[in-house]
Amino acid sequence: MSIQLEIPDSVTAAMRVAPSEAKEQLLMELAVALYARELLSFGKARELIGFGKYEFGVLLGRRGVPRHYTAEDLADDISYANR
């Protein structure tokens, strides 16, 4: 399933970015907001914008958005590393 959002021209024209950067900027804002509200996981949020782990982590840090990393996530990472 794919969802298409319709953003009025008046809204994109009001954005303080170059028109060629509007789509990427909107996707970035959406990914950060959905991650911050815990509606998307780290992996899915970065998939939405097409960023790597490091790049998305840096973006979250610049925005002051804390990582959602639980004890269960740590246990999964340790288990994976020990394979």
Tab-separated table of C-alpha atoms in Angstrom:
chain	number	residue	atom	x	y	z
A	1	MET	CA	0.000	0.000	0.000
A	2	SER	CA	1.210	3.459	-0.839
A	3	ILE	CA	-0.209	6.775	0.337
A	4	GLN	CA	0.047	9.964	-1.645
A	5	LEU	CA	-0.371	13.288	0.116
A	6	GLU	CA	-1.598	16.343	-1.708
A	7	ILE	CA	0.165	19.473	-0.536
A	8	PRO	CA	-1.411	22.670	-1.906
A	9	ASP	CA	0.844	24.810	-4.080
A	10	SER	CA	0.252	27.715	-1.705
A	11	VAL	CA	1.809	25.679	1.127
A	12	THR	CA	4.858	24.560	-0.824
A	13	ALA	CA	5.301	28.104	-2.164
A	14	ALA	CA	5.293	29.404	1.424
A	15	MET	CA	8.086	27.037	2.460
A	16	ARG	CA	11.440	28.714	2.917
A	17	VAL	CA	13.293	26.189	0.774
A	18	ALA	CA	14.029	25.901	-2.925
A	19	PRO	CA	11.154	24.240	-4.804
A	20	SER	CA	13.510	21.427	-5.804
A	21	GLU	CA	14.090	20.659	-2.098
A	22	ALA	CA	10.454	20.827	-0.948
A	23	LYS	CA	9.684	17.102	-1.260
A	24	GLU	CA	12.820	16.019	0.595
A	25	GLN	CA	12.244	18.628	3.300
A	26	LEU	CA	8.627	17.543	3.813
A	27	LEU	CA	9.642	13.879	4.012
A	28	MET	CA	12.364	14.773	6.517
A	29	GLU	CA	9.914	16.669	8.710
A	30	LEU	CA	7.390	13.843	8.504
A	31	ALA	CA	9.977	11.184	9.364
A	32	VAL	CA	11.284	13.127	12.382
A	33	ALA	CA	7.791	13.955	13.651
A	34	LEU	CA	6.496	10.393	13.322
A	35	TYR	CA	9.600	9.007	15.038
A	36	ALA	CA	9.419	11.590	17.844
A	37	ARG	CA	5.780	10.658	18.490
A	38	GLU	CA	6.755	6.956	18.452
A	39	LEU	CA	4.482	6.293	15.475
A	40	LEU	CA	7.414	4.959	13.437
A	41	SER	CA	10.465	3.001	14.501
A	42	PHE	CA	13.946	4.360	13.875
A	43	GLY	CA	14.376	2.011	10.927
A	44	LYS	CA	11.062	2.844	9.291
A	45	ALA	CA	11.474	6.591	9.828
A	46	ARG	CA	14.866	6.560	8.155
A	47	GLU	CA	13.468	4.366	5.375
A	48	LEU	CA	10.798	7.009	4.746
A	49	ILE	CA	13.433	9.636	4.070
A	50	GLY	CA	16.078	7.322	2.623
A	51	PHE	CA	18.752	8.059	5.235
A	52	GLY	CA	21.288	5.651	6.688
A	53	LYS	CA	21.450	4.906	10.420
A	54	TYR	CA	24.209	7.405	11.119
A	55	GLU	CA	22.694	10.165	9.003
A	56	PHE	CA	19.253	9.838	10.609
A	57	GLY	CA	20.796	9.651	14.088
A	58	VAL	CA	22.656	12.904	13.440
A	59	LEU	CA	19.441	14.549	12.211
A	60	LEU	CA	17.607	13.488	15.374
A	61	GLY	CA	20.457	14.808	17.499
A	62	ARG	CA	20.401	18.173	15.744
A	63	ARG	CA	16.656	18.361	16.341
A	64	GLY	CA	16.960	17.352	19.996
A	65	VAL	CA	14.848	14.228	19.471
A	66	PRO	CA	15.936	11.462	21.868
A	67	ARG	CA	16.465	7.952	20.527
A	68	HIS	CA	13.898	5.382	21.609
A	69	TYR	CA	16.220	2.614	22.676
A	70	THR	CA	14.859	0.149	25.203
A	71	ALA	CA	16.473	-2.608	27.215
A	72	GLU	CA	14.827	-5.033	24.779
A	73	ASP	CA	16.520	-3.255	21.855
A	74	LEU	CA	19.867	-3.611	23.637
A	75	ALA	CA	19.275	-7.318	24.267
A	76	ASP	CA	18.397	-7.799	20.576
A	77	ASP	CA	21.573	-5.977	19.518
A	78	ILE	CA	23.732	-8.040	21.862
A	79	SER	CA	22.116	-11.257	20.643
A	80	TYR	CA	22.702	-10.256	17.039
A	81	ALA	CA	26.333	-9.306	17.735
A	82	ASN	CA	27.003	-12.670	19.398
A	83	ARG	CA	25.891	-14.710	16.356
